[in-house]
Coordinates of C-alpha atoms and ligand atoms in Angstrom, one line a residue:
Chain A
X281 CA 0.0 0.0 0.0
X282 CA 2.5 2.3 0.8
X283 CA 4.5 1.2 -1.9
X284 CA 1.5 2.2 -4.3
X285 CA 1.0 5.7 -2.9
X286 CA 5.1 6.1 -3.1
X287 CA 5.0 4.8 -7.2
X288 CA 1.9 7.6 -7.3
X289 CA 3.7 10.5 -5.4
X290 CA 6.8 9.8 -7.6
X291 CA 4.6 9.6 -11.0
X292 CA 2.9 12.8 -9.8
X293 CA 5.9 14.5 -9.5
X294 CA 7.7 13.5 -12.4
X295 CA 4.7 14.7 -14.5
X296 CA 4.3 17.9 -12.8
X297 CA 7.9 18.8 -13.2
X298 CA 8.1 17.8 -17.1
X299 CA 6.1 21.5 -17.7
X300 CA 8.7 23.0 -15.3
X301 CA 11.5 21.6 -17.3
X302 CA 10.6 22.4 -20.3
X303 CA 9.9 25.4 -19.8
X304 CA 13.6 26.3 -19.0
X305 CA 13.5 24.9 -23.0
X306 CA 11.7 27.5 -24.6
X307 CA 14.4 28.1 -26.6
X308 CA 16.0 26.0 -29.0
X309 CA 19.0 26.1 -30.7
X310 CA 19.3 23.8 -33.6
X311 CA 21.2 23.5 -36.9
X312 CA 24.2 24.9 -35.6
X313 CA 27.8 24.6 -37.3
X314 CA 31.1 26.1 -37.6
X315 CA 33.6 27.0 -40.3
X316 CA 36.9 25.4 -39.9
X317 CA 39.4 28.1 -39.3
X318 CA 42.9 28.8 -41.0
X319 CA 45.1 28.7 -37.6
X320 CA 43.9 31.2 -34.9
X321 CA 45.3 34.2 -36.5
X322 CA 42.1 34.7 -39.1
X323 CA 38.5 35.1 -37.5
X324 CA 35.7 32.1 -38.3
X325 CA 32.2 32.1 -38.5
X326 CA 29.5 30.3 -36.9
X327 CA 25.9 29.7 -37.4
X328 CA 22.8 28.3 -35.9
X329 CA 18.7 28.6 -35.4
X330 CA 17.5 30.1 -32.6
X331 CA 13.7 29.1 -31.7
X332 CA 11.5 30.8 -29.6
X333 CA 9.1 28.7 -28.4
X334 CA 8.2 30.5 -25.3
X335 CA 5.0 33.1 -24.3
X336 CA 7.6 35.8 -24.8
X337 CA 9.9 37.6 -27.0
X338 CA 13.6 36.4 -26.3
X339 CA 16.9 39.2 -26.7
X340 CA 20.4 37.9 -27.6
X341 CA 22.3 39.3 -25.1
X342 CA 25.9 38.1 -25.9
X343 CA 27.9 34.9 -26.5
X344 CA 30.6 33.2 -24.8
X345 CA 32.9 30.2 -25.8
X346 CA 36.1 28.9 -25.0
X347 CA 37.5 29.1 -28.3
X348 CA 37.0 32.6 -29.1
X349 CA 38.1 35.6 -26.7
X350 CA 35.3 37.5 -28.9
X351 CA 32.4 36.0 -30.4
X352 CA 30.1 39.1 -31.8
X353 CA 26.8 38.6 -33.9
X354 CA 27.8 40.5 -37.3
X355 CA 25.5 40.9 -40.3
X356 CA 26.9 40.6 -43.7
X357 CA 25.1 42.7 -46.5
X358 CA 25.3 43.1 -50.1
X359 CA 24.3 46.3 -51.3
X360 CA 22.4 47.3 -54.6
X361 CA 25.6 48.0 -56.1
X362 CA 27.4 44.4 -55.4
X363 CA 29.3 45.8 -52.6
X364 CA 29.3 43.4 -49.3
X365 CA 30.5 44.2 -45.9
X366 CA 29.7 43.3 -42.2
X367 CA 29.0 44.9 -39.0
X368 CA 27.1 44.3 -35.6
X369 CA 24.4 43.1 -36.1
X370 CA 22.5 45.1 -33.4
X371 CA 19.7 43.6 -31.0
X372 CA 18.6 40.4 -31.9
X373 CA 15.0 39.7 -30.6
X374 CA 12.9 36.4 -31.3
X375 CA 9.1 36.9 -31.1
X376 CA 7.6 34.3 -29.4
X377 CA 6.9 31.1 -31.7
X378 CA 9.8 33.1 -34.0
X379 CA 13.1 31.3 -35.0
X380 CA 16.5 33.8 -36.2
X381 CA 18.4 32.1 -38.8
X382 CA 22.2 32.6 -38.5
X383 CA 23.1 31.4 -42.2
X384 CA 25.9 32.5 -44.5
X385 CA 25.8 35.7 -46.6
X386 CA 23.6 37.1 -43.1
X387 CA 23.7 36.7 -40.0
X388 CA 27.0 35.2 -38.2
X389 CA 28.5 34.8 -35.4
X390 CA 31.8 36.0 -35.8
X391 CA 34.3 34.2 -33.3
X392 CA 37.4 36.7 -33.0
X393 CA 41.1 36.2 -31.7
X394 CA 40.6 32.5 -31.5
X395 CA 42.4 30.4 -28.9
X396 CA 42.9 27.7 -30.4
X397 CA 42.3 26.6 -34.1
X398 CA 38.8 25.1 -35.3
X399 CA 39.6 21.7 -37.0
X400 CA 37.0 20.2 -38.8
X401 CA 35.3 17.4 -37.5
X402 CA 36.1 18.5 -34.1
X403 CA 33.5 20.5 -31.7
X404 CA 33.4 23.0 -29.1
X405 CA 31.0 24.5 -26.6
X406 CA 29.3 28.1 -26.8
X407 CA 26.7 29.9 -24.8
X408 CA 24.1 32.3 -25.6
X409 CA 23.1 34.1 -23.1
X410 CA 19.8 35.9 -23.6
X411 CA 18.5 39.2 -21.1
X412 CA 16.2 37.0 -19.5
X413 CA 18.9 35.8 -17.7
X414 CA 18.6 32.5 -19.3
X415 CA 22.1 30.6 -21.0
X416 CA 21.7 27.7 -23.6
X417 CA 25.1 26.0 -23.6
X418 CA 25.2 23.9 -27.4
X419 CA 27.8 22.1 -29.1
X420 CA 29.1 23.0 -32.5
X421 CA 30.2 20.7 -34.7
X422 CA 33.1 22.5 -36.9
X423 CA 32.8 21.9 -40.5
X424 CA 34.9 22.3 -43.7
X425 CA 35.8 25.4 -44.6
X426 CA 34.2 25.3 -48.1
X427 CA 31.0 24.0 -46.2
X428 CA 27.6 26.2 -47.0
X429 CA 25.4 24.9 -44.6
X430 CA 25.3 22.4 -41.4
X431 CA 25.1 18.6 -42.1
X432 CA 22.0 17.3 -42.9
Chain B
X152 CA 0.6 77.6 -107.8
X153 CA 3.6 78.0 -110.0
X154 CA 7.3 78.2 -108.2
X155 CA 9.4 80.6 -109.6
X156 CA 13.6 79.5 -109.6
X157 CA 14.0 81.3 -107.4
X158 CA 11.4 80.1 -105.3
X159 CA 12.6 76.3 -105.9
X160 CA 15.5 77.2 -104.8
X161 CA 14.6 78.8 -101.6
X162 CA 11.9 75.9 -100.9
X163 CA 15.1 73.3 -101.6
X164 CA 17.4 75.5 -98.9
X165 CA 14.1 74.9 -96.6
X166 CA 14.0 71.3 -96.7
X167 CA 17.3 71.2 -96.7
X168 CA 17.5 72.7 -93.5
X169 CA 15.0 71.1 -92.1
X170 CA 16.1 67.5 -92.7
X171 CA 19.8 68.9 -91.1
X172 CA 18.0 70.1 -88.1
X173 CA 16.1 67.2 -87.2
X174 CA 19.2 64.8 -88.7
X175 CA 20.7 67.2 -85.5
X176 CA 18.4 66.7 -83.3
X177 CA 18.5 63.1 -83.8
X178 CA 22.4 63.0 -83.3
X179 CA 22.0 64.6 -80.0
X180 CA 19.1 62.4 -79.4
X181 CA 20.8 59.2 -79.9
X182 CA 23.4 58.9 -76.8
X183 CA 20.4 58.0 -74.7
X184 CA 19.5 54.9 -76.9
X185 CA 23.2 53.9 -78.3
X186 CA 24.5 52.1 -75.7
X187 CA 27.8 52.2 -77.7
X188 CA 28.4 56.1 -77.5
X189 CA 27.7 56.8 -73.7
X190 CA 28.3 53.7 -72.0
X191 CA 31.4 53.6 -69.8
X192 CA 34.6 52.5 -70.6
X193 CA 34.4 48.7 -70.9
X194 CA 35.7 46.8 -67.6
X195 CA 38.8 44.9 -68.7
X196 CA 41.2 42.8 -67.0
X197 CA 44.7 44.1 -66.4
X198 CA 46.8 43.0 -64.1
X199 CA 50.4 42.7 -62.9
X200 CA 50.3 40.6 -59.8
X201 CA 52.2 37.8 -57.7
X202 CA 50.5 34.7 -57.5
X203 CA 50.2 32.1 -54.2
X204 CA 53.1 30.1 -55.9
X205 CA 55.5 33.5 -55.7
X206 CA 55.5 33.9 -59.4
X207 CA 54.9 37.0 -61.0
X208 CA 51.5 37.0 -63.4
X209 CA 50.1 39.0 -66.1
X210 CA 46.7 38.9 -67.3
X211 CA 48.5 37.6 -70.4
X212 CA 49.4 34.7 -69.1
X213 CA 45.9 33.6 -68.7
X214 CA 45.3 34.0 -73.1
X215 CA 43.1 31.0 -73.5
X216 CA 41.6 30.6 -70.9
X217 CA 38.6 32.0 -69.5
X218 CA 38.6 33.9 -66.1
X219 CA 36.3 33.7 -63.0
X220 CA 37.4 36.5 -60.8
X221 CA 36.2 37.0 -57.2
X222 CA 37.8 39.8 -55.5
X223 CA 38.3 39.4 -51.6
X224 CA 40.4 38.5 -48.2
X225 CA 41.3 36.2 -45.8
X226 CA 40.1 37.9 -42.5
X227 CA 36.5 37.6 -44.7
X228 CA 35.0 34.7 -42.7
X229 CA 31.5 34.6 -44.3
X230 CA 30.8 36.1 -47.7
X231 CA 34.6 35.2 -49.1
X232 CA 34.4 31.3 -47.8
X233 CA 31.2 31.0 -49.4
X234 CA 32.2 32.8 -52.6
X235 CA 34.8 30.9 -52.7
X236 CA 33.3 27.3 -51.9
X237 CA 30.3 28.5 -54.7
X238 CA 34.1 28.7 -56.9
X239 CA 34.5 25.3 -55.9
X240 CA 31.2 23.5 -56.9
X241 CA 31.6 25.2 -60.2
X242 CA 34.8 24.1 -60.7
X243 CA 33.7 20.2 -60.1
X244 CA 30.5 20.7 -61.6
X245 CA 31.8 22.3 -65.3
X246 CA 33.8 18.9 -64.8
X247 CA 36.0 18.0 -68.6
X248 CA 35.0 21.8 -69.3
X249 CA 36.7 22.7 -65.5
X250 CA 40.1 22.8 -67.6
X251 CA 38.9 25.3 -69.8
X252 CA 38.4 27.8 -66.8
X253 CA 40.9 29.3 -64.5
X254 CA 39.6 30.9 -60.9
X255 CA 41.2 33.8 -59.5
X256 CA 40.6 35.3 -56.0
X257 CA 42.4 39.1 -56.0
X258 CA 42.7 40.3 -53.0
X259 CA 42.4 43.6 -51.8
X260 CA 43.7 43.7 -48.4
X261 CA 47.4 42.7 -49.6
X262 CA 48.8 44.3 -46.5
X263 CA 47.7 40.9 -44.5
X264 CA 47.2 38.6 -47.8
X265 CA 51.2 37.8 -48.9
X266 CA 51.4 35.1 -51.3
X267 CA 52.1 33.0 -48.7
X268 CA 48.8 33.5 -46.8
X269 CA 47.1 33.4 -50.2
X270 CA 48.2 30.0 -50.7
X271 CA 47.1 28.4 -47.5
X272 CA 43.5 29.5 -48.0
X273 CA 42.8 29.2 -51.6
X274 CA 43.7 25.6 -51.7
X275 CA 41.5 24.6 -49.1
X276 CA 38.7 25.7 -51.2
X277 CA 39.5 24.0 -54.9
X278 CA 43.5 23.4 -55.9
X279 CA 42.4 25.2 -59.5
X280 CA 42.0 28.6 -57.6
X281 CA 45.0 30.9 -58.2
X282 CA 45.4 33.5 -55.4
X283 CA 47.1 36.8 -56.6
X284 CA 49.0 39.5 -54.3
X285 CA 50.6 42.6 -55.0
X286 CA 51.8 46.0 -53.4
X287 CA 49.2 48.2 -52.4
X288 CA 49.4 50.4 -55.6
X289 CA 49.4 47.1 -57.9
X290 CA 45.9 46.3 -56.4
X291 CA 44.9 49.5 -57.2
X292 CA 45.6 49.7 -60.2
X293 CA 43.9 46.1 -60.5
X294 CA 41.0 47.4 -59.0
X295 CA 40.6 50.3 -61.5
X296 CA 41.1 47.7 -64.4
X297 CA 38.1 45.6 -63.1
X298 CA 36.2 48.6 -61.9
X299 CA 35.2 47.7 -58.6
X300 CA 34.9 49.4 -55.6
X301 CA 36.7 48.1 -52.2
X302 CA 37.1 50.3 -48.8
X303 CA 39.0 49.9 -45.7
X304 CA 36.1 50.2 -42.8
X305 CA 37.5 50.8 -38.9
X306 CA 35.8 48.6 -36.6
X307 CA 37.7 48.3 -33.5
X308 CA 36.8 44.9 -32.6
X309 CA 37.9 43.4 -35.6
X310 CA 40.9 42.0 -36.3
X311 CA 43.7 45.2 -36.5
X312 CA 41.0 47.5 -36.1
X313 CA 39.2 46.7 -39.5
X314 CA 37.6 44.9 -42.2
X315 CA 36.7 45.4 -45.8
X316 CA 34.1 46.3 -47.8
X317 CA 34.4 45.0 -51.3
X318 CA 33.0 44.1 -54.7
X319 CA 31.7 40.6 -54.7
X320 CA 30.4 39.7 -57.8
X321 CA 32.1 36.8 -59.6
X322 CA 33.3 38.5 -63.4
X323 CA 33.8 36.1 -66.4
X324 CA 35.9 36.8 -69.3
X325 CA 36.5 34.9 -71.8
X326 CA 39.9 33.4 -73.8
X327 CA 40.6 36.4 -75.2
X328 CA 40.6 38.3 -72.2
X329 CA 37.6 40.1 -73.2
X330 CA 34.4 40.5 -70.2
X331 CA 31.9 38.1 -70.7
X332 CA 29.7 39.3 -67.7
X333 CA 29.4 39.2 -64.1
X334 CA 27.6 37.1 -61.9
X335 CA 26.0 38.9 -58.7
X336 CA 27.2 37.8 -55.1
X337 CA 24.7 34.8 -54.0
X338 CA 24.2 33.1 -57.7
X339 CA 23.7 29.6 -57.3
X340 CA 26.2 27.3 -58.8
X341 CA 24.5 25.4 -60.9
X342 CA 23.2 28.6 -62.7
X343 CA 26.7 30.1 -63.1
X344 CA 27.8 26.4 -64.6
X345 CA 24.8 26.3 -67.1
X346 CA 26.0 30.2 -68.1
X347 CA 29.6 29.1 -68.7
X348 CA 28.5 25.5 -70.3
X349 CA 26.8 27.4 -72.6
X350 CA 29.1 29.3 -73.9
X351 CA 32.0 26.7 -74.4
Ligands
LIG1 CU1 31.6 39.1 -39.3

């Protein structure tokens, strides 16, 4: 009998904490990859999806990884005239049941004085941290350098 | 109504004139529909550069062969790499025709891109790309040849305190050195192979 009520208690909780957990999930990161860099002398690029699957609108506060003393959101743009260049990107805010694409010829993240090369087929750790307070901690696979998308 | 000689005369000097004038008029008119009087000078590739091997080039050298040229640099880690890899695909996907082709990436920060730095990141893209250096002047006067447009931009964070702007189309000539067109920044592979098959 007691045994019964204990299996119960312990189901109950489980299934009242699932809702709890996920909503510290809200936001997903998926699709995420990394251009192999040329030693640590030349910055690298990486990219991901950011899904908002939460009641409310997410900011991108800042990112942090081992590999990169700077890691900055950049945008790259191509004017009317042919002419590309890149530059902060500025705030980036997902609307609620919104995903941010960080592709090529867009929106990077541009990882800065690297400490240590990226090697393809290696991987590495990085952190967004968003003004909620909330950090999703993902790991990057790093791909060629002629890649042109994450791996299928 | 009968015309004196005089008259026909006058009447002659009249139509005369009036076929001039409008002849005139139509001269001036024309620039805006001739494409040959008032467009600008045609872009054309000359060059005198150093390529990632250390040997000195000439757009010469390249006579019979056609050209793909991407202007760019190294510290470029999204719109270059993927320039660059697009190069690639074209290059295996023109395949017996790939011969026919030659790639060049020009930079235009030569300050950081040496030869030497040229030819560690060309080759990790497709071994047919040729990377070409020069002196600061030499790029310029590269740049002026191909008529495109490249600027230094500060931005402390970067690496040295800045990055480029540049020119990112892809320009095709053909094997007489003569410009073919250009391809805008982003065009898929497969439609710049169909463009080149096409024309081979
Ligand atoms: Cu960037």
């Amino acid at each position: 009998m007691i045994n019964k009520l204990l299996i119960l208690i312990a189901v109950t909780v489980t299934f009242v904490n699932i809702p709890a957990y996920a909503q510290t999930r809200d936001v997903t990161i998926t699709r995420q990859w990394a251009r192999a860099s040329i030693g640590t002398m030349r910055p690298t690029a990486a990219y991901l999806t950011i899904t908002n699957n939460g009641k409310d609108a997410v900011i991108l506060d800042r990112i942090k990884t081992k590999i990169a003393a700077m890691a900055h959101i950049h945008n790259s743009t191509t004017n009317a005239k042919g002419i590309s260049s890149m530059a902060p990107a500025g705030e980036i805010r997902i609307e609620p049941n919104q995903s941010v694409t960080l592709q090529p010829s867009g929106l990077h993240i541009m990882l800065m004085d690297l400490q240590r090369p990226l090697i393809k087929g290696d991987s590495f750790e990085l952190t967004l941290i968003f003004e909620n307070g909330q950090h999703i901690t993902t790991d990057v696979p790093v791909l060629a350098i002629s890649a042109r998308g994450p791996k299928e | 109504m009968k015309f004196s000689n005089l008259q026909k005369f006058l009447w002659a000097l009249v139509a005369i004139a009036v076929i001039g004038l409008s002849g005139a008029a139509f001269w001036q008119k024309r620039p805006d529909t001739n494409p040959m009087i008032y467009s600008p000078p045609a872009l054309v590739a000359d060059f005198s550069l150093t390529d990632h091997n250390g040997n000195l080039r000439t757009d010469e050298d390249f006579t019979g062969k056609w050209l793909l040229v991407f202007f760019g640099f190294t510290n470029c880690p999204d719109i270059c790499p993927t320039s660059l890899s697009e190069i690639a695909v074209v290059m295996d996907d023109l395949q017996e025709k790939a011969s026919a082709v030659q790639p060049l990436f020009i930079t235009i920060d030569p300050k950081r891109d040496t030869p030497e730095v040229l030819a560690e990141y060309v080759t990790l893209f497709h071994p047919a790309i040729l990377g070409l250096s020069g002196s600061l002047e030499q790029i310029e006067q590269t740049g002026k040849s191909f008529k495109i447009f490249y600027e230094k931009l500060q931005q402390d964070q970067a690496p040295d305190g800045y990055t480029m702007s540049h020119s990112s189309s892809l320009f095709l000539f053909d094997s007489n050195g003569h410009f073919v067109r250009s391809f805008a920044y982003g065009t898929q592979a497969s439609k710049i192979v169909e463009d080149i098959k096409s024309r081979l």
